[in-house]
mmCIF file of C-alpha atoms in Angstrom:
data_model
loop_
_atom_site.group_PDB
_atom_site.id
_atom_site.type_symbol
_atom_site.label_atom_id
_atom_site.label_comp_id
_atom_site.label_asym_id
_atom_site.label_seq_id
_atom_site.Cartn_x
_atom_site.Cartn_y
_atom_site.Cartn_z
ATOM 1 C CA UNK A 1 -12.769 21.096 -12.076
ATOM 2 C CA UNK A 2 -9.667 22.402 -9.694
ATOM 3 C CA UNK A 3 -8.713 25.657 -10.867
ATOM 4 C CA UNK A 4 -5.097 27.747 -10.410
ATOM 5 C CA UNK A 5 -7.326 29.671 -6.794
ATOM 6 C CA UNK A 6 -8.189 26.117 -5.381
ATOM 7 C CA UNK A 7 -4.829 24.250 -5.467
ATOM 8 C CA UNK A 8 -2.759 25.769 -2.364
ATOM 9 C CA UNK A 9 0.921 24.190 -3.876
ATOM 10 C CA UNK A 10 2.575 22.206 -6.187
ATOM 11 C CA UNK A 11 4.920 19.217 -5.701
ATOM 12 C CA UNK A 12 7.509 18.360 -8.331
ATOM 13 C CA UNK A 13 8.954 15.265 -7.859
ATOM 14 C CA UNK A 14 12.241 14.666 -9.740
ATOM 15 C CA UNK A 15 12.576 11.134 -11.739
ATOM 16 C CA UNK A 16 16.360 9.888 -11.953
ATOM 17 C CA UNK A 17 17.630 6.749 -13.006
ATOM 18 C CA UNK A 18 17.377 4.054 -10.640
ATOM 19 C CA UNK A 19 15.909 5.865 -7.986
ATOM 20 C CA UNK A 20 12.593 4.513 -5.599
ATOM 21 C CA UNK A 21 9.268 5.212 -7.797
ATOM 22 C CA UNK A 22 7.129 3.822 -5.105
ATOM 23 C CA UNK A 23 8.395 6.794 -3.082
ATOM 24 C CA UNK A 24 7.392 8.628 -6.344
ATOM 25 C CA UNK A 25 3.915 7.441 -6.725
ATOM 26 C CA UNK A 26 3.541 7.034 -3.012
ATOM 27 C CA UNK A 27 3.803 10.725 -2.701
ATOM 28 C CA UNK A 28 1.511 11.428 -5.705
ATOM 29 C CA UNK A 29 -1.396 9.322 -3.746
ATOM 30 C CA UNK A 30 -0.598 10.681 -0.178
ATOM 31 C CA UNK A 31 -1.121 14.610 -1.892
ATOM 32 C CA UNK A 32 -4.246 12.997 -3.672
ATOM 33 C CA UNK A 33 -5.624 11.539 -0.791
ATOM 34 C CA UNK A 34 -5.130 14.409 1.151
ATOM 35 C CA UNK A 35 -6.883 16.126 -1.215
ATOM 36 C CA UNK A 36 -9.727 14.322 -1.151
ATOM 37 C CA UNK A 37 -10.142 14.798 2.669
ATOM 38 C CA UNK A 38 -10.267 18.491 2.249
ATOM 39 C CA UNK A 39 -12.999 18.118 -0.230
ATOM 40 C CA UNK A 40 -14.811 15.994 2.030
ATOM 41 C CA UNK A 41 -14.587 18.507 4.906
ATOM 42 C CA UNK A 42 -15.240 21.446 2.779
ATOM 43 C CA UNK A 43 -18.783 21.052 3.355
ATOM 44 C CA UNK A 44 -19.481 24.208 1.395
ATOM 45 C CA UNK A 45 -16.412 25.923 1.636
ATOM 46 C CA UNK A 46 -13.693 26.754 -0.111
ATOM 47 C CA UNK A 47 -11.688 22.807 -0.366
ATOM 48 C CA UNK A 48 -7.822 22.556 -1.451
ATOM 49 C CA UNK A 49 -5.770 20.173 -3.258
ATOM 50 C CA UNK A 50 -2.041 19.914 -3.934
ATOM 51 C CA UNK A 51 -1.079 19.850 -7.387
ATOM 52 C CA UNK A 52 1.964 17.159 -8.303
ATOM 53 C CA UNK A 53 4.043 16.699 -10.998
ATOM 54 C CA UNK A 54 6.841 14.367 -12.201
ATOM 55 C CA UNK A 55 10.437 15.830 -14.269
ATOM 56 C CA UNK A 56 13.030 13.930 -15.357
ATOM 57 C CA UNK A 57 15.424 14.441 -17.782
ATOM 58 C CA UNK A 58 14.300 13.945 -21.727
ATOM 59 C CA UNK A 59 15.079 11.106 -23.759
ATOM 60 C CA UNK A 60 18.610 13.381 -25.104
ATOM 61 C CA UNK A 61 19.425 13.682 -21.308
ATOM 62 C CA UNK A 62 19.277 17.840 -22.528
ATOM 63 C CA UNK A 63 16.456 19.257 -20.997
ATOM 64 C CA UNK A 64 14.106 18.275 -17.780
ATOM 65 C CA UNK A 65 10.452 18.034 -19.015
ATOM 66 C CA UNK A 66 7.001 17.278 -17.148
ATOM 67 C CA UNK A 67 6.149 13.718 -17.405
ATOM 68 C CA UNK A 68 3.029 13.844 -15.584
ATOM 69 C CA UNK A 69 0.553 16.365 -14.123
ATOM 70 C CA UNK A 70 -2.091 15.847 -11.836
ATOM 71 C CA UNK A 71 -3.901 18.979 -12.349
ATOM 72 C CA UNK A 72 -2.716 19.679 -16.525
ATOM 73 C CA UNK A 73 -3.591 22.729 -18.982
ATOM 74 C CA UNK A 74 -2.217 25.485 -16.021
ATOM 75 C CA UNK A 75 1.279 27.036 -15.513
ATOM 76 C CA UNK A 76 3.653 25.708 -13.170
ATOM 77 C CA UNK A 77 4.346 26.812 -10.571
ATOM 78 C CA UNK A 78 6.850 24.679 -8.151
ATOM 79 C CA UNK A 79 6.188 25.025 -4.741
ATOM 80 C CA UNK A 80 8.759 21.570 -3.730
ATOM 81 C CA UNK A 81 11.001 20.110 -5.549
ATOM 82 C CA UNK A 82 11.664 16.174 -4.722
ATOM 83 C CA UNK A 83 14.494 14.395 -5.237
ATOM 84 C CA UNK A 84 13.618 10.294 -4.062
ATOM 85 C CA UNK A 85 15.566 7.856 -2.713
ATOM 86 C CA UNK A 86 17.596 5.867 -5.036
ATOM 87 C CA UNK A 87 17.863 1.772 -5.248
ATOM 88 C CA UNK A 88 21.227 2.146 -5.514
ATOM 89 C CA UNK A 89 24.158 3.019 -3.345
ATOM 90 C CA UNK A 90 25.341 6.559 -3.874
ATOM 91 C CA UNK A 91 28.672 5.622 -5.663
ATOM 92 C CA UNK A 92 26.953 4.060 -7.895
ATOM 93 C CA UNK A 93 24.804 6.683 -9.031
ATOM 94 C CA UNK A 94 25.050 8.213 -12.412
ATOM 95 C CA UNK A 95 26.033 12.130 -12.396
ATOM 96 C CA UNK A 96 23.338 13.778 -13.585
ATOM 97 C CA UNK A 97 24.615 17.626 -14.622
ATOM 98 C CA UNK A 98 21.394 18.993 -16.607
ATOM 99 C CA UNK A 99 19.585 17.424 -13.507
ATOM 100 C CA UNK A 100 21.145 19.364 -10.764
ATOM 101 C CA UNK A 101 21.610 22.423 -12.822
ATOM 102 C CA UNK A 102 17.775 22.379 -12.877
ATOM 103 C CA UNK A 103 17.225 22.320 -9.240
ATOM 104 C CA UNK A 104 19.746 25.069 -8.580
ATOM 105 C CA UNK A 105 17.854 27.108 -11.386
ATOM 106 C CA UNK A 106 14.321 26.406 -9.540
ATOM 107 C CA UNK A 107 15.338 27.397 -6.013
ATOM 108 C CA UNK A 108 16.719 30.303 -7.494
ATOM 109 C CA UNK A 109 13.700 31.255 -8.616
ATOM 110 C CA UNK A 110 11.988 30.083 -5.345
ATOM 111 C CA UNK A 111 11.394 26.613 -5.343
ATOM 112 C CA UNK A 112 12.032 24.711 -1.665
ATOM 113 C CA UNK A 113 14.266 21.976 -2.582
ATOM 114 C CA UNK A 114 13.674 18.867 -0.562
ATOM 115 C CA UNK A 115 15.358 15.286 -0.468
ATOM 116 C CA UNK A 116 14.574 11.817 0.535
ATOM 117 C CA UNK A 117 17.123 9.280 1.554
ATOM 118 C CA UNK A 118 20.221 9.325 -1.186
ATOM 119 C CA UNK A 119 17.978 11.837 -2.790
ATOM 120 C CA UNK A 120 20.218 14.252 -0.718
ATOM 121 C CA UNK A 121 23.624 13.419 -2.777
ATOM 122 C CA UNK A 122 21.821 15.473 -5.740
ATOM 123 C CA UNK A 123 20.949 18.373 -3.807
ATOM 124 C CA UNK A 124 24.269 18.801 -2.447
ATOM 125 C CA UNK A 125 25.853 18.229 -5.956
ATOM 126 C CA UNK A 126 24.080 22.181 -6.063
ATOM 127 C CA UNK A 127 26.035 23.371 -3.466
ATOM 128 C CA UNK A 128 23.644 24.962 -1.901
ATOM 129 C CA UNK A 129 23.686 22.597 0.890
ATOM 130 C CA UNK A 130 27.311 23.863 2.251
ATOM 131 C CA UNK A 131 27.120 25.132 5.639
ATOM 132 C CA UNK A 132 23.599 23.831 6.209
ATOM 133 C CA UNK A 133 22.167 21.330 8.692
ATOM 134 C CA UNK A 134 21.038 17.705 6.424
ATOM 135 C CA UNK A 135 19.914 14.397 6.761
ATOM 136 C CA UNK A 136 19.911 11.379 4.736
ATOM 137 C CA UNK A 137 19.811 7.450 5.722
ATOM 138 C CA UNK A 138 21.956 6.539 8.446
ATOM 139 C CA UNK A 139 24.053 4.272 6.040
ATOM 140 C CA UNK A 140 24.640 6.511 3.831
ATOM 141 C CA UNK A 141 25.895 9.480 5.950
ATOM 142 C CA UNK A 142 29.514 8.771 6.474
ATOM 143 C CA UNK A 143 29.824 9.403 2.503
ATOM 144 C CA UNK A 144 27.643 12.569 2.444
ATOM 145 C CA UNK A 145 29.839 13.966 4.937
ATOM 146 C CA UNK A 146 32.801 12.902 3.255
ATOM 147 C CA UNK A 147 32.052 14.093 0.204
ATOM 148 C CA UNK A 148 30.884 17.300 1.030
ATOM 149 C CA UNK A 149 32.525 18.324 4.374
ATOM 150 C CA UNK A 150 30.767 21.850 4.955
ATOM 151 C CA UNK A 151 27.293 19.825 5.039
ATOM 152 C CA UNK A 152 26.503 19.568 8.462
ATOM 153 C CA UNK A 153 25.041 15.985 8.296
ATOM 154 C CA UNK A 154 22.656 14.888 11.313
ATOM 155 C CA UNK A 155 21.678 11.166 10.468
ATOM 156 C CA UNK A 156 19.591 11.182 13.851
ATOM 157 C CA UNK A 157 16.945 13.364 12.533
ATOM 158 C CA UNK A 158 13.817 11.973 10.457
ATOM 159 C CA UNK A 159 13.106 15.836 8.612
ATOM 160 C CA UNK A 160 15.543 18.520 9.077
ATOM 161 C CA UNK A 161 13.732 21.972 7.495
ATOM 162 C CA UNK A 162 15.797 24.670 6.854
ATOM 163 C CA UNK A 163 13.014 26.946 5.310
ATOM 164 C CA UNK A 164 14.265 26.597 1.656
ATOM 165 C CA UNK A 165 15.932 23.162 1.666
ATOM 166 C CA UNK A 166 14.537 20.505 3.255
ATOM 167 C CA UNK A 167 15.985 17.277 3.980
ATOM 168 C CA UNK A 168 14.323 14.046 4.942
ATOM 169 C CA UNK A 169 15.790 10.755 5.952
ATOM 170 C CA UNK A 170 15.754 7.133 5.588
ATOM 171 C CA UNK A 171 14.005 5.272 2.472
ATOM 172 C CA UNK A 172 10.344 5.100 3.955
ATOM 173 C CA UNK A 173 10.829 8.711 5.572
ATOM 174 C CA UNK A 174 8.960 10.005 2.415
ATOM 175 C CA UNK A 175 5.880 9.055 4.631
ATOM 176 C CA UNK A 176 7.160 11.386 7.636
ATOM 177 C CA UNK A 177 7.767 13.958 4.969
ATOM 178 C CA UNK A 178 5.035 14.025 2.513
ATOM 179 C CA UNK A 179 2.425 14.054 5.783
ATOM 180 C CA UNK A 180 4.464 17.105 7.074
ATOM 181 C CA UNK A 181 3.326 19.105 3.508
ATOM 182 C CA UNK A 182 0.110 18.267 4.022
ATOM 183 C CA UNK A 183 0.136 19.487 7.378
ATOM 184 C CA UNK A 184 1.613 22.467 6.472
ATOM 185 C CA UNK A 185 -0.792 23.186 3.266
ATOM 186 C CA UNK A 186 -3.630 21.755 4.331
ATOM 187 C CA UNK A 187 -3.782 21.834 7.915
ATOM 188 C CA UNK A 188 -3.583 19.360 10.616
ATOM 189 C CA UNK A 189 -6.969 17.982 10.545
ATOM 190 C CA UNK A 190 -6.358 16.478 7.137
ATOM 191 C CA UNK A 191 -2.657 15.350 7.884
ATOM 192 C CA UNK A 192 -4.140 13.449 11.099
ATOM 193 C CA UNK A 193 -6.989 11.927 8.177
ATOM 194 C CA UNK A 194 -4.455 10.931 5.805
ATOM 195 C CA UNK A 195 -2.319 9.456 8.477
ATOM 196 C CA UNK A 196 -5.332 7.507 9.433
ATOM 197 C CA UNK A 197 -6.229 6.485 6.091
ATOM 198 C CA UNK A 198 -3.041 5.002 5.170
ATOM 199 C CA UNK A 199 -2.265 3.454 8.472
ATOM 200 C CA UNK A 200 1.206 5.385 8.464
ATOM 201 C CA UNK A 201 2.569 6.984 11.588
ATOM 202 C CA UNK A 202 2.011 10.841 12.310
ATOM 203 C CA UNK A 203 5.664 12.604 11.059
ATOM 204 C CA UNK A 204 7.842 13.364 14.123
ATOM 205 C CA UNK A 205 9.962 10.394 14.778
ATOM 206 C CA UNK A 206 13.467 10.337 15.032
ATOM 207 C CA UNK A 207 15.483 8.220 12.609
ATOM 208 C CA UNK A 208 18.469 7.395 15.467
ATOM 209 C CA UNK A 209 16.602 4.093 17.046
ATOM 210 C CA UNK A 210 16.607 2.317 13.734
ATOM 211 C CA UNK A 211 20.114 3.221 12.812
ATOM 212 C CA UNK A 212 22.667 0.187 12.659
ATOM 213 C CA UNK A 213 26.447 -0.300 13.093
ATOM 214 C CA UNK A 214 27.960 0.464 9.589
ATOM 215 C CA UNK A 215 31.394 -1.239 9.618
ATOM 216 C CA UNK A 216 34.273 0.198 7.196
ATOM 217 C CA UNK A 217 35.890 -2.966 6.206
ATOM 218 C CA UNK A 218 36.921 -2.074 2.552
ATOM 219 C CA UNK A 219 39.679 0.444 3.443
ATOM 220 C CA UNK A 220 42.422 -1.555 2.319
ATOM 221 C CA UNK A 221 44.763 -1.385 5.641
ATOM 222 C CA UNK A 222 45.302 -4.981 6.356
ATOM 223 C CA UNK A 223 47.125 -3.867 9.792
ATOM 224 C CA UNK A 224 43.313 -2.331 10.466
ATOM 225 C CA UNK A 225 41.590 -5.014 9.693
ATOM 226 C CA UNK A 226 43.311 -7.461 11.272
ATOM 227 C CA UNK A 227 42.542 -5.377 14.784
ATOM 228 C CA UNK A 228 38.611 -5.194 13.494
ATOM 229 C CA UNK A 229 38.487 -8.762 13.026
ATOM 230 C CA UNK A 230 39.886 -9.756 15.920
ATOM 231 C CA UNK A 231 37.746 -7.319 18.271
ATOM 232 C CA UNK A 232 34.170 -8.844 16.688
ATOM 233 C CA UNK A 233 35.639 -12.190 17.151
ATOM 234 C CA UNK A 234 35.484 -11.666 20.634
ATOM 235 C CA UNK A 235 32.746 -9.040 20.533
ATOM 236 C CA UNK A 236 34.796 -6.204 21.647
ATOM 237 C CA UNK A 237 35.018 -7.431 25.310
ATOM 238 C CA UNK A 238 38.611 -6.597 25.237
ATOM 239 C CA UNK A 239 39.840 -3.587 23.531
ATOM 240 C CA UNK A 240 42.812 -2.200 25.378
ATOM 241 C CA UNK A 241 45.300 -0.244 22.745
ATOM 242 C CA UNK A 242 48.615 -1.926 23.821
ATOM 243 C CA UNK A 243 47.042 -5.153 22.411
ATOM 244 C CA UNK A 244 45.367 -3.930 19.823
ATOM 245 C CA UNK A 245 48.251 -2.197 18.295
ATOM 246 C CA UNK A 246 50.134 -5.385 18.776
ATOM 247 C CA UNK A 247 47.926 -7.464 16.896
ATOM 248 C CA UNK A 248 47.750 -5.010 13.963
ATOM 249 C CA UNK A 249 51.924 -4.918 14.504
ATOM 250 C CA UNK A 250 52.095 -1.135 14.750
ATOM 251 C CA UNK A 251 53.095 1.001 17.324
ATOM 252 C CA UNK A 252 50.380 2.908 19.525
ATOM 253 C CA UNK A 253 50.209 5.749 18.055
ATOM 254 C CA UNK A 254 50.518 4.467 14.777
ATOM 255 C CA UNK A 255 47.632 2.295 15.395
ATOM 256 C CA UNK A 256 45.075 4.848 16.799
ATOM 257 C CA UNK A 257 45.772 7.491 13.959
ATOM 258 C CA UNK A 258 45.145 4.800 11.016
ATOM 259 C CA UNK A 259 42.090 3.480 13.119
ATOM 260 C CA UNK A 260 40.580 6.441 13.060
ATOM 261 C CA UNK A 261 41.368 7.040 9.250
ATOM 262 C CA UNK A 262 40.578 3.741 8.296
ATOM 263 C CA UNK A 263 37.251 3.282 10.149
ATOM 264 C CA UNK A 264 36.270 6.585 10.644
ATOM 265 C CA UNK A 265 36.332 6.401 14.469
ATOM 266 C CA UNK A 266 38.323 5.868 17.535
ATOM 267 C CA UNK A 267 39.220 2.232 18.558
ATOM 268 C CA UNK A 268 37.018 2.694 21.842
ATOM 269 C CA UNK A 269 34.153 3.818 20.019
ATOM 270 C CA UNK A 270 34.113 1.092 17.534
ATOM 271 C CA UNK A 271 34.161 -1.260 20.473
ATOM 272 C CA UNK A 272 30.765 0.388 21.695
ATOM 273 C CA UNK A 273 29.527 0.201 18.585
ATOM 274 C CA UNK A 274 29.694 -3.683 18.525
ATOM 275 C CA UNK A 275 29.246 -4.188 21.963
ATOM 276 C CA UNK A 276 25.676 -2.217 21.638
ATOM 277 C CA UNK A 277 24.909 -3.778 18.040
ATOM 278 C CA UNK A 278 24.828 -7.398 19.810
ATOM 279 C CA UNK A 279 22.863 -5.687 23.071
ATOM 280 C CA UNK A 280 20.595 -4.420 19.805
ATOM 281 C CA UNK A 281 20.055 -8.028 18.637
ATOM 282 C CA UNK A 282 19.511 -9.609 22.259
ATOM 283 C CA UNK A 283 16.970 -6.869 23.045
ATOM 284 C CA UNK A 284 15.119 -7.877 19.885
ATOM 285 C CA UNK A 285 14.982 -11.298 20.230
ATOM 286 C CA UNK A 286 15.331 -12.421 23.554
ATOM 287 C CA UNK A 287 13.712 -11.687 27.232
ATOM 288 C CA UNK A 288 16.757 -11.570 29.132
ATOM 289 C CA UNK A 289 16.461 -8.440 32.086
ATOM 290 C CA UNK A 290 18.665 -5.547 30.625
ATOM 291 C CA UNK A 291 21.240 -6.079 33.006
ATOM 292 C CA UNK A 292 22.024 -9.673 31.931
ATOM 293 C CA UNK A 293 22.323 -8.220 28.545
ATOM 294 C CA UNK A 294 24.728 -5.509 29.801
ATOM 295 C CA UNK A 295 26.803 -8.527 31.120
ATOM 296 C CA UNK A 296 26.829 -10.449 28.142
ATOM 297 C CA UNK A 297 28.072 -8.081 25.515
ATOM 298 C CA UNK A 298 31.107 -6.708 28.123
ATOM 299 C CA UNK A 299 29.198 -3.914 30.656
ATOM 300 C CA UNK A 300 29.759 -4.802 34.119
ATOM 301 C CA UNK A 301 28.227 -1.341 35.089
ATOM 302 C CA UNK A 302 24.624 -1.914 33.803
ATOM 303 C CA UNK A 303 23.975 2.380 34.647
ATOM 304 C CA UNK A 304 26.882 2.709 32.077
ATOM 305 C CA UNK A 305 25.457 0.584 29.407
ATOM 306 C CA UNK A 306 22.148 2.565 29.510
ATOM 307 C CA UNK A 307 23.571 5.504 29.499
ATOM 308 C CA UNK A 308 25.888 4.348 26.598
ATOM 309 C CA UNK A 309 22.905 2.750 24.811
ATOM 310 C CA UNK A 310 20.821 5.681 25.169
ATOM 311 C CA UNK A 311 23.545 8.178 23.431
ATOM 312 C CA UNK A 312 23.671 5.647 20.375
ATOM 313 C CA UNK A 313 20.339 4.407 19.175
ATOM 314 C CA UNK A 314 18.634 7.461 21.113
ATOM 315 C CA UNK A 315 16.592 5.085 23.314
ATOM 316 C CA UNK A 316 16.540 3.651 26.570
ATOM 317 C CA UNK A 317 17.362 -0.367 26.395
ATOM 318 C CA UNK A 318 13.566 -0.812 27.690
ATOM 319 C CA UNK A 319 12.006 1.947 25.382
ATOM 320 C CA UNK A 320 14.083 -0.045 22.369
ATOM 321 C CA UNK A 321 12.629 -3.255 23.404
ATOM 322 C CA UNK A 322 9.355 -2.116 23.506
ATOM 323 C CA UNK A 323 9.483 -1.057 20.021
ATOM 324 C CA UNK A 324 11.523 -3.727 18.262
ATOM 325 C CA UNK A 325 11.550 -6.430 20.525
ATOM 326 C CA UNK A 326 9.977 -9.676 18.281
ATOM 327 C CA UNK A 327 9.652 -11.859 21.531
ATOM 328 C CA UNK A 328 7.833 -9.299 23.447
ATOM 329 C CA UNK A 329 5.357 -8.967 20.362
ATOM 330 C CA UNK A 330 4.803 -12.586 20.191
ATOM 331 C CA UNK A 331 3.846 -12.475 24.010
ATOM 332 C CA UNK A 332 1.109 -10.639 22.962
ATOM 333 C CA UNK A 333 -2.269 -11.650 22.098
ATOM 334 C CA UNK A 334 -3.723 -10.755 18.852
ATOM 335 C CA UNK A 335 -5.689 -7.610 20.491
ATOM 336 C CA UNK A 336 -2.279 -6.676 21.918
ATOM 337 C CA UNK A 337 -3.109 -8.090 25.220
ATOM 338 C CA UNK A 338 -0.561 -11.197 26.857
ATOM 339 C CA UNK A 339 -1.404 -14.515 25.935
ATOM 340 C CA UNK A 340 -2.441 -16.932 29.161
#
């Protein structure tokens, strides 16, 4: 039996109302798993295990109560606090004030809080996240930074730790971050097992490359929209103010200063933005050379587009290819080699 001197932390992962349990019980078997690796490499010694538990709020919504235990009949003590993704947007989200009163009460008392995806919306509901460095999924960080404007929100990162709060990204980033605990706890031997095991990557990616375009559409300026629409009919190609501003029927100034409020960016960068979301897509699923693709979507300079592409998806146009290019991947044979 594990007692209180062989478990080296404990995991709390917080149950909400919609949010991802297989993140949830996906965590609870990566700890367990890890902990089965130590055992098996004790060989005599001393072997480790990380304790988990699930809270959520009680039937009354009054109080947040264990649910489950992995290692029962001991005292708690929280080492991480979890909050998972959620299956639902964040504005759709239920407040949940006995819930986040909780985790402020826990870190106060010494608990590392950490979040996953949309997970991060609770977190800052604490307020302990103003005037910290935080992640979340790359669609959802326009509204995390709205809604809390001292968070300094970094979408590009996979796992931002900030010693007591730690932050993790998109949906399946639990992996990245649950693999980074065990690493930390139980040392990189058995994070490099686990990894193994599962057939998950290593943590340390970046969550930039698999970011996507996220187009405001629903901001109620019809003047706006009528500029956005016309600029993805003709995939940004030409994006000059003067007739932007007289399609939308405003003056130029006018026009650039509700742009930017409307869409959250400047008229030129929302132009990249397309232009680089259809260089995306032909990357993926064609085999044209990169600087046909730089002609098609409106680069005549093909050292501009890289260098363009490269500052927005964080990867070169042939380093993004190689990782999400489908035609490239059915070139290959099934031992990865290229088909005759």
């Amino acid at each position: 039996m594990t007692t209180a001197a062989d478990l080296c932390a404990e995991v709390g992962l917080v149950i909400f109302p919609d949010c991802q349990l297989s993140a949830v019980y996906g965590l609870t078997d990566v700890f367990r798993i890890a902990g089965e690796m130590s055992a098996s490499r004790a060989e005599g010694g001393k072997a480790h295990a990380i304790r988990v538990s699930h809270w959520q709020l009680s039937a009354d919504g009054g109080e947040v109560v264990c649910s489950y235990d992995s290692h029962p009949g001991q005292p708690h003590r929280l080492t991480y606090l979890i909050t998972p993704p959620s299956l639902i947007v964040p504005s759709r989200m239920q407040p949940m004030g006995n819930l986040t009163d909780w985790l402020a009460s826990r870190h106060a008392a010494g608990t590392t809080l950490v979040s996953v995806c949309a997970g991060a919306f609770l977190v800052a509901e604490t307020g302990l996240l103003d005037g910290r460095p935080a992640t979340t999924h790359w669609a959802f960080a326009a509204e995390l930074a709205r809604r809390y404007p001292s968070i300094r929100v970094d979408s590009s990162r996979m796992v931002i730790d900030d010693g007591d709060i730690v932050t993790a990204g998109g949906i399946l980033a639990w992996t990245d971050l649950g693999l980074t605990l065990v690493a930390r706890h139980l040392g990189p031997t058995i994070m490099l097992d686990t990894a193994r095991f599962l057939l998950i990557d290593p943590p340390g990616r970046m969550q930039q490359p698999y970011g996507g375009f996220v187009d405001r559409r629903d901001h109620g300026d019809a003047a706006i929209l009528k500029a956005q629409l016309w600029m993805h009919g003709n995939g940004a190609r030409d994006h000059a103010i003067p007739e932007l501003a007289e399609i939308a029927g405003l003056g130029e100034r006018t026009f650039q200063r509700r742009f930017q409020k409307a869409t959250g960016m400047k008229a030129t960068e929302y132009a990249q933005q397309i232009r680089i979301e259809r260089a995306r897509e032909a990357l993926e699923l064609t085999r044209k050379p990169v600087e046909q693709v730089a002609w098609d979507v409106g680069y005549g300079d093909p050292s501009a587009f890289r260098r363009i592409f490269q500052r927005i998806t964080g990867l070169a146009p042939a380093d993004y290819r190689r990782r999400f290019g489908l035609m490239q991947r059915e070139a290959a044979g099934p031992a990865g080699g290229a088909t005759p």
